Amino acid sequence: MARIVGRTCLCTTVSDGRIRTLAVYIAMTFLRRVVMLSRSRKFGRYPEARWANCAFGTIQASIALLVLLSLVQPSRAFAANPDLETVLTGSRQRIEKLDYRLTGRLTRVEGNGKRTSHKFVAKAHWFPDGLRLLCEISGPGSEKTSLLLHMSVSGHVTIEAVLPGEKAASLLPFERWNDPLVGTDFSYEDMVESQFFWKHQELLAPEKYGARDCFVLKSISGSQGRTYYDSVTSWIDRGILYPVHVVKTLRGTGQQKEFIYYGLRQVGGVWSATQVEAKLQGKPGSSILVIEWGSGKANLGRKDFAISPSHAQGEKVK
């Protein structure tokens, strides 16, 4: 197996070298053409026009060179580290197969042990244009929070919300994405795993988390990312390609938020966690999302994702 991988990397490197050589040859050919014509006395009646054409050709060659070199980079990265491709492909495919309904509880546990619980009902489905997640959080009084999150295939997220006291759904401003969700350590943005679709991904040295052997993936948002996180580091079980521990680093402050996944199980070929605990660095207590019931094959359609003030989840989940 090691020899096969080695040959693959070597072939990729050779191929990359040929592409680079071809690109450089194209650029140099155009450059020589410009130089030769500039020294020639046979430019004709309109030397300026011919000079412009030659210069334009050189620009085209330079663009071709940049494009070819940029195409080389992704293949080289994956060839050099096939585990990175395995982790990203597995994580993205897991999300792209989502089609579930679930009910549970979202509980904030204070440092002194006091608990405040909310009913949590959600459903999600991956459509050709990305993931849709609709959830309703209610209690302990009569107030309700309804959310509709959409994540595109490139990881771009939009959030619609009907907050307590509001009569219609509206886009949640980005400035509020990091607000505590109903007073817990989960934020609105934490409801989807967009980090696996970010452009910049790096595989760190493998580690154990508890008894599990894990890939360690660092996802970096970049300066243009529409997120409150600089980076997200995920410890992903090597056998099932499901996260067991995630640390998110907040942009600007460097404060970290930790997520721990408990009770991993496989239902209908789909892995999920029965509990997710969130802890914010420097803040006592934690928050726990407990899944009490769920269906991994809900056969949902677009009609199931209409958000309204009194009907985010409409039907009763059986």
PDB file of N, CA and C in Angstrom, residues 5-70:
ATOM      1  N   VAL A   5       0.841   4.354  -2.820  1.00  0.00           N
ATOM      2  CA  VAL A   5       0.673   5.761  -2.470  1.00  0.00           C
ATOM      3  C   VAL A   5       1.863   6.566  -2.934  1.00  0.00           C
ATOM      4  N   GLY A   6       3.062   6.026  -2.739  1.00  0.00           N
ATOM      5  CA  GLY A   6       4.264   6.730  -3.159  1.00  0.00           C
ATOM      6  C   GLY A   6       4.286   6.984  -4.639  1.00  0.00           C
ATOM      7  N   ARG A   7       3.883   5.981  -5.430  1.00  0.00           N
ATOM      8  CA  ARG A   7       3.852   6.156  -6.889  1.00  0.00           C
ATOM      9  C   ARG A   7       2.822   7.188  -7.301  1.00  0.00           C
ATOM     10  N   THR A   8       1.696   7.143  -6.604  1.00  0.00           N
ATOM     11  CA  THR A   8       0.659   8.139  -6.921  1.00  0.00           C
ATOM     12  C   THR A   8       1.185   9.547  -6.721  1.00  0.00           C
ATOM     13  N   CYS A   9       1.860   9.780  -5.595  1.00  0.00           N
ATOM     14  CA  CYS A   9       2.401  11.106  -5.314  1.00  0.00           C
ATOM     15  C   CYS A   9       3.439  11.486  -6.341  1.00  0.00           C
ATOM     16  N   LEU A  10       4.289  10.502  -6.730  1.00  0.00           N
ATOM     17  CA  LEU A  10       5.340  10.782  -7.693  1.00  0.00           C
ATOM     18  C   LEU A  10       4.753  11.147  -9.036  1.00  0.00           C
ATOM     19  N   CYS A  11       3.722  10.368  -9.461  1.00  0.00           N
ATOM     20  CA  CYS A  11       3.089  10.664 -10.748  1.00  0.00           C
ATOM     21  C   CYS A  11       2.465  12.037 -10.739  1.00  0.00           C
ATOM     22  N   THR A  12       1.823  12.375  -9.621  1.00  0.00           N
ATOM     23  CA  THR A  12       1.209  13.693  -9.519  1.00  0.00           C
ATOM     24  C   THR A  12       2.262  14.777  -9.612  1.00  0.00           C
ATOM     25  N   THR A  13       3.410  14.553  -8.950  1.00  0.00           N
ATOM     26  CA  THR A  13       4.477  15.545  -8.980  1.00  0.00           C
ATOM     27  C   THR A  13       5.022  15.713 -10.383  1.00  0.00           C
ATOM     28  N   VAL A  14       5.216  14.570 -11.071  1.00  0.00           N
ATOM     29  CA  VAL A  14       5.720  14.650 -12.445  1.00  0.00           C
ATOM     30  C   VAL A  14       4.738  15.388 -13.329  1.00  0.00           C
ATOM     31  N   SER A  15       3.441  15.031 -13.166  1.00  0.00           N
ATOM     32  CA  SER A  15       2.416  15.709 -13.957  1.00  0.00           C
ATOM     33  C   SER A  15       2.413  17.204 -13.682  1.00  0.00           C
ATOM     34  N   ASP A  16       2.529  17.570 -12.399  1.00  0.00           N
ATOM     35  CA  ASP A  16       2.568  18.979 -12.036  1.00  0.00           C
ATOM     36  C   ASP A  16       3.749  19.663 -12.704  1.00  0.00           C
ATOM     37  N   GLY A  17       4.901  18.969 -12.705  1.00  0.00           N
ATOM     38  CA  GLY A  17       6.087  19.557 -13.308  1.00  0.00           C
ATOM     39  C   GLY A  17       5.904  19.806 -14.787  1.00  0.00           C
ATOM     40  N   ARG A  18       5.251  18.868 -15.484  1.00  0.00           N
ATOM     41  CA  ARG A  18       4.999  19.038 -16.919  1.00  0.00           C
ATOM     42  C   ARG A  18       4.075  20.219 -17.178  1.00  0.00           C
ATOM     43  N   ILE A  19       3.037  20.355 -16.325  1.00  0.00           N
ATOM     44  CA  ILE A  19       2.120  21.484 -16.499  1.00  0.00           C
ATOM     45  C   ILE A  19       2.849  22.798 -16.285  1.00  0.00           C
ATOM     46  N   ARG A  20       3.691  22.844 -15.247  1.00  0.00           N
ATOM     47  CA  ARG A  20       4.444  24.067 -14.976  1.00  0.00           C
ATOM     48  C   ARG A  20       5.380  24.390 -16.155  1.00  0.00           C
ATOM     49  N   THR A  21       6.062  23.336 -16.650  1.00  0.00           N
ATOM     50  CA  THR A  21       6.978  23.547 -17.779  1.00  0.00           C
ATOM     51  C   THR A  21       6.230  24.075 -18.988  1.00  0.00           C
ATOM     52  N   LEU A  22       5.053  23.503 -19.267  1.00  0.00           N
ATOM     53  CA  LEU A  22       4.254  23.947 -20.406  1.00  0.00           C
ATOM     54  C   LEU A  22       3.827  25.400 -20.242  1.00  0.00           C
ATOM     55  N   ALA A  23       3.402  25.751 -19.025  1.00  0.00           N
ATOM     56  CA  ALA A  23       2.954  27.118 -18.786  1.00  0.00           C
ATOM     57  C   ALA A  23       4.093  28.112 -18.964  1.00  0.00           C
ATOM     58  N   VAL A  24       5.262  27.758 -18.423  1.00  0.00           N
ATOM     59  CA  VAL A  24       6.422  28.644 -18.575  1.00  0.00           C
ATOM     60  C   VAL A  24       6.815  28.775 -20.038  1.00  0.00           C
ATOM     61  N   TYR A  25       6.753  27.645 -20.789  1.00  0.00           N
ATOM     62  CA  TYR A  25       7.100  27.675 -22.213  1.00  0.00           C
ATOM     63  C   TYR A  25       6.176  28.613 -22.969  1.00  0.00           C
ATOM     64  N   ILE A  26       4.849  28.553 -22.651  1.00  0.00           N
ATOM     65  CA  ILE A  26       3.891  29.430 -23.330  1.00  0.00           C
ATOM     66  C   ILE A  26       4.230  30.891 -23.075  1.00  0.00           C
ATOM     67  N   ALA A  27       4.477  31.210 -21.811  1.00  0.00           N
ATOM     68  CA  ALA A  27       4.768  32.596 -21.457  1.00  0.00           C
ATOM     69  C   ALA A  27       6.048  33.087 -22.126  1.00  0.00           C
ATOM     70  N   MET A  28       7.096  32.264 -22.115  1.00  0.00           N
ATOM     71  CA  MET A  28       8.390  32.661 -22.679  1.00  0.00           C
ATOM     72  C   MET A  28       8.297  32.809 -24.195  1.00  0.00           C
ATOM     73  N   THR A  29       7.491  31.957 -24.823  1.00  0.00           N
ATOM     74  CA  THR A  29       7.322  32.069 -26.277  1.00  0.00           C
ATOM     75  C   THR A  29       6.753  33.420 -26.657  1.00  0.00           C
ATOM     76  N   PHE A  30       5.720  33.857 -25.906  1.00  0.00           N
ATOM     77  CA  PHE A  30       5.129  35.159 -26.185  1.00  0.00           C
ATOM     78  C   PHE A  30       6.099  36.295 -25.875  1.00  0.00           C
ATOM     79  N   LEU A  31       6.867  36.147 -24.838  1.00  0.00           N
ATOM     80  CA  LEU A  31       7.829  37.185 -24.497  1.00  0.00           C
ATOM     81  C   LEU A  31       8.894  37.334 -25.580  1.00  0.00           C
ATOM     82  N   ARG A  32       9.410  36.189 -26.095  1.00  0.00           N
ATOM     83  CA  ARG A  32      10.404  36.252 -27.175  1.00  0.00           C
ATOM     84  C   ARG A  32       9.823  36.903 -28.419  1.00  0.00           C
ATOM     85  N   ARG A  33       8.538  36.597 -28.650  1.00  0.00           N
ATOM     86  CA  ARG A  33       7.890  37.179 -29.827  1.00  0.00           C
ATOM     87  C   ARG A  33       7.848  38.702 -29.729  1.00  0.00           C
ATOM     88  N   VAL A  34       7.530  39.199 -28.532  1.00  0.00           N
ATOM     89  CA  VAL A  34       7.482  40.645 -28.338  1.00  0.00           C
ATOM     90  C   VAL A  34       8.851  41.266 -28.552  1.00  0.00           C
ATOM     91  N   VAL A  35       9.871  40.634 -27.958  1.00  0.00           N
ATOM     92  CA  VAL A  35      11.222  41.186 -28.074  1.00  0.00           C
ATOM     93  C   VAL A  35      11.680  41.213 -29.518  1.00  0.00           C
ATOM     94  N   MET A  36      11.443  40.115 -30.257  1.00  0.00           N
ATOM     95  CA  MET A  36      11.887  40.036 -31.658  1.00  0.00           C
ATOM     96  C   MET A  36      11.196  41.087 -32.508  1.00  0.00           C
ATOM     97  N   LEU A  37       9.878  41.239 -32.286  1.00  0.00           N
ATOM     98  CA  LEU A  37       9.148  42.221 -33.088  1.00  0.00           C
ATOM     99  C   LEU A  37       9.540  43.649 -32.733  1.00  0.00           C
ATOM    100  N   SER A  38       9.865  43.858 -31.466  1.00  0.00           N
ATOM    101  CA  SER A  38      10.233  45.208 -31.058  1.00  0.00           C
ATOM    102  C   SER A  38      11.559  45.635 -31.690  1.00  0.00           C
ATOM    103  N   ARG A  39      12.432  44.649 -31.995  1.00  0.00           N
ATOM    104  CA  ARG A  39      13.728  44.966 -32.599  1.00  0.00           C
ATOM    105  C   ARG A  39      13.669  44.983 -34.124  1.00  0.00           C
ATOM    106  N   SER A  40      12.582  44.435 -34.658  1.00  0.00           N
ATOM    107  CA  SER A  40      12.479  44.352 -36.116  1.00  0.00           C
ATOM    108  C   SER A  40      12.098  45.704 -36.717  1.00  0.00           C
ATOM    109  N   ARG A  41      12.588  45.920 -37.948  1.00  0.00           N
ATOM    110  CA  ARG A  41      12.243  47.154 -38.672  1.00  0.00           C
ATOM    111  C   ARG A  41      11.026  46.948 -39.569  1.00  0.00           C
ATOM    112  N   LYS A  42      10.405  45.811 -39.516  1.00  0.00           N
ATOM    113  CA  LYS A  42       9.315  45.478 -40.431  1.00  0.00           C
ATOM    114  C   LYS A  42       7.980  45.411 -39.697  1.00  0.00           C
ATOM    115  N   PHE A  43       7.740  46.381 -38.865  1.00  0.00           N
ATOM    116  CA  PHE A  43       6.474  46.423 -38.140  1.00  0.00           C
ATOM    117  C   PHE A  43       5.310  46.816 -39.059  1.00  0.00           C
ATOM    118  N   GLY A  44       5.589  47.444 -40.155  1.00  0.00           N
ATOM    119  CA  GLY A  44       4.526  47.849 -41.076  1.00  0.00           C
ATOM    120  C   GLY A  44       4.044  49.254 -40.807  1.00  0.00           C
ATOM    121  N   ARG A  45       2.885  49.584 -41.407  1.00  0.00           N
ATOM    122  CA  ARG A  45       2.351  50.935 -41.301  1.00  0.00           C
ATOM    123  C   ARG A  45       1.862  51.262 -39.903  1.00  0.00           C
ATOM    124  N   TYR A  46       1.393  50.281 -39.142  1.00  0.00           N
ATOM    125  CA  TYR A  46       0.800  50.550 -37.844  1.00  0.00           C
ATOM    126  C   TYR A  46       1.528  49.760 -36.750  1.00  0.00           C
ATOM    127  N   PRO A  47       2.761  50.172 -36.459  1.00  0.00           N
ATOM    128  CA  PRO A  47       3.545  49.442 -35.448  1.00  0.00           C
ATOM    129  C   PRO A  47       2.886  49.451 -34.070  1.00  0.00           C
ATOM    130  N   GLU A  48       2.178  50.547 -33.740  1.00  0.00           N
ATOM    131  CA  GLU A  48       1.563  50.615 -32.424  1.00  0.00           C
ATOM    132  C   GLU A  48       0.526  49.503 -32.238  1.00  0.00           C
ATOM    133  N   ALA A  49      -0.273  49.245 -33.270  1.00  0.00           N
ATOM    134  CA  ALA A  49      -1.312  48.224 -33.180  1.00  0.00           C
ATOM    135  C   ALA A  49      -0.702  46.850 -32.990  1.00  0.00           C
ATOM    136  N   ARG A  50       0.412  46.603 -33.775  1.00  0.00           N
ATOM    137  CA  ARG A  50       1.023  45.277 -33.645  1.00  0.00           C
ATOM    138  C   ARG A  50       1.675  45.114 -32.283  1.00  0.00           C
ATOM    139  N   TRP A  51       2.262  46.188 -31.797  1.00  0.00           N
ATOM    140  CA  TRP A  51       2.854  46.131 -30.456  1.00  0.00           C
ATOM    141  C   TRP A  51       1.784  45.830 -29.398  1.00  0.00           C
ATOM    142  N   ALA A  52       0.620  46.441 -29.547  1.00  0.00           N
ATOM    143  CA  ALA A  52      -0.475  46.204 -28.605  1.00  0.00           C
ATOM    144  C   ALA A  52      -0.921  44.751 -28.653  1.00  0.00           C
ATOM    145  N   ASN A  53      -0.994  44.180 -29.877  1.00  0.00           N
ATOM    146  CA  ASN A  53      -1.390  42.782 -30.007  1.00  0.00           C
ATOM    147  C   ASN A  53      -0.406  41.853 -29.320  1.00  0.00           C
ATOM    148  N   CYS A  54       0.889  42.165 -29.502  1.00  0.00           N
ATOM    149  CA  CYS A  54       1.910  41.323 -28.879  1.00  0.00           C
ATOM    150  C   CYS A  54       1.833  41.424 -27.355  1.00  0.00           C
ATOM    151  N   ALA A  55       1.646  42.638 -26.866  1.00  0.00           N
ATOM    152  CA  ALA A  55       1.559  42.833 -25.424  1.00  0.00           C
ATOM    153  C   ALA A  55       0.350  42.094 -24.862  1.00  0.00           C
ATOM    154  N   PHE A  56      -0.779  42.146 -25.604  1.00  0.00           N
ATOM    155  CA  PHE A  56      -1.983  41.448 -25.172  1.00  0.00           C
ATOM    156  C   PHE A  56      -1.753  39.942 -25.126  1.00  0.00           C
ATOM    157  N   GLY A  57      -0.998  39.441 -26.109  1.00  0.00           N
ATOM    158  CA  GLY A  57      -0.664  38.020 -26.115  1.00  0.00           C
ATOM    159  C   GLY A  57       0.158  37.635 -24.911  1.00  0.00           C
ATOM    160  N   THR A  58       1.081  38.515 -24.526  1.00  0.00           N
ATOM    161  CA  THR A  58       1.902  38.235 -23.351  1.00  0.00           C
ATOM    162  C   THR A  58       1.047  38.183 -22.090  1.00  0.00           C
ATOM    163  N   ILE A  59       0.096  39.108 -21.984  1.00  0.00           N
ATOM    164  CA  ILE A  59      -0.815  39.116 -20.831  1.00  0.00           C
ATOM    165  C   ILE A  59      -1.609  37.817 -20.778  1.00  0.00           C
ATOM    166  N   GLN A  60      -2.085  37.367 -21.961  1.00  0.00           N
ATOM    167  CA  GLN A  60      -2.826  36.112 -22.001  1.00  0.00           C
ATOM    168  C   GLN A  60      -1.965  34.957 -21.515  1.00  0.00           C
ATOM    169  N   ALA A  61      -0.697  34.968 -21.927  1.00  0.00           N
ATOM    170  CA  ALA A  61       0.211  33.904 -21.513  1.00  0.00           C
ATOM    171  C   ALA A  61       0.397  33.910 -20.005  1.00  0.00           C
ATOM    172  N   SER A  62       0.531  35.089 -19.429  1.00  0.00           N
ATOM    173  CA  SER A  62       0.715  35.193 -17.984  1.00  0.00           C
ATOM    174  C   SER A  62      -0.500  34.673 -17.239  1.00  0.00           C
ATOM    175  N   ILE A  63      -1.690  35.024 -17.744  1.00  0.00           N
ATOM    176  CA  ILE A  63      -2.924  34.544 -17.124  1.00  0.00           C
ATOM    177  C   ILE A  63      -2.992  33.028 -17.201  1.00  0.00           C
ATOM    178  N   ALA A  64      -2.615  32.478 -18.382  1.00  0.00           N
ATOM    179  CA  ALA A  64      -2.629  31.027 -18.550  1.00  0.00           C
ATOM    180  C   ALA A  64      -1.695  30.358 -17.556  1.00  0.00           C
ATOM    181  N   LEU A  65      -0.539  30.981 -17.355  1.00  0.00           N
ATOM    182  CA  LEU A  65       0.430  30.445 -16.404  1.00  0.00           C
ATOM    183  C   LEU A  65      -0.156  30.406 -14.991  1.00  0.00           C
ATOM    184  N   LEU A  66      -0.776  31.508 -14.569  1.00  0.00           N
ATOM    185  CA  LEU A  66      -1.342  31.566 -13.224  1.00  0.00           C
ATOM    186  C   LEU A  66      -2.457  30.546 -13.042  1.00  0.00           C
ATOM    187  N   VAL A  67      -3.313  30.400 -14.058  1.00  0.00           N
ATOM    188  CA  VAL A  67      -4.421  29.458 -13.970  1.00  0.00           C
ATOM    189  C   VAL A  67      -3.912  28.031 -13.853  1.00  0.00           C
ATOM    190  N   LEU A  68      -2.921  27.682 -14.702  1.00  0.00           N
ATOM    191  CA  LEU A  68      -2.390  26.328 -14.672  1.00  0.00           C
ATOM    192  C   LEU A  68      -1.724  26.009 -13.345  1.00  0.00           C
ATOM    193  N   LEU A  69      -0.977  26.969 -12.814  1.00  0.00           N
ATOM    194  CA  LEU A  69      -0.311  26.740 -11.536  1.00  0.00           C
ATOM    195  C   LEU A  69      -1.308  26.604 -10.400  1.00  0.00           C
ATOM    196  N   SER A  70      -2.405  27.382 -10.450  1.00  0.00           N
ATOM    197  CA  SER A  70      -3.419  27.294  -9.391  1.00  0.00           C
ATOM    198  C   SER A  70      -4.141  25.955  -9.437  1.00  0.00           C
TER     199      SER A  70
END
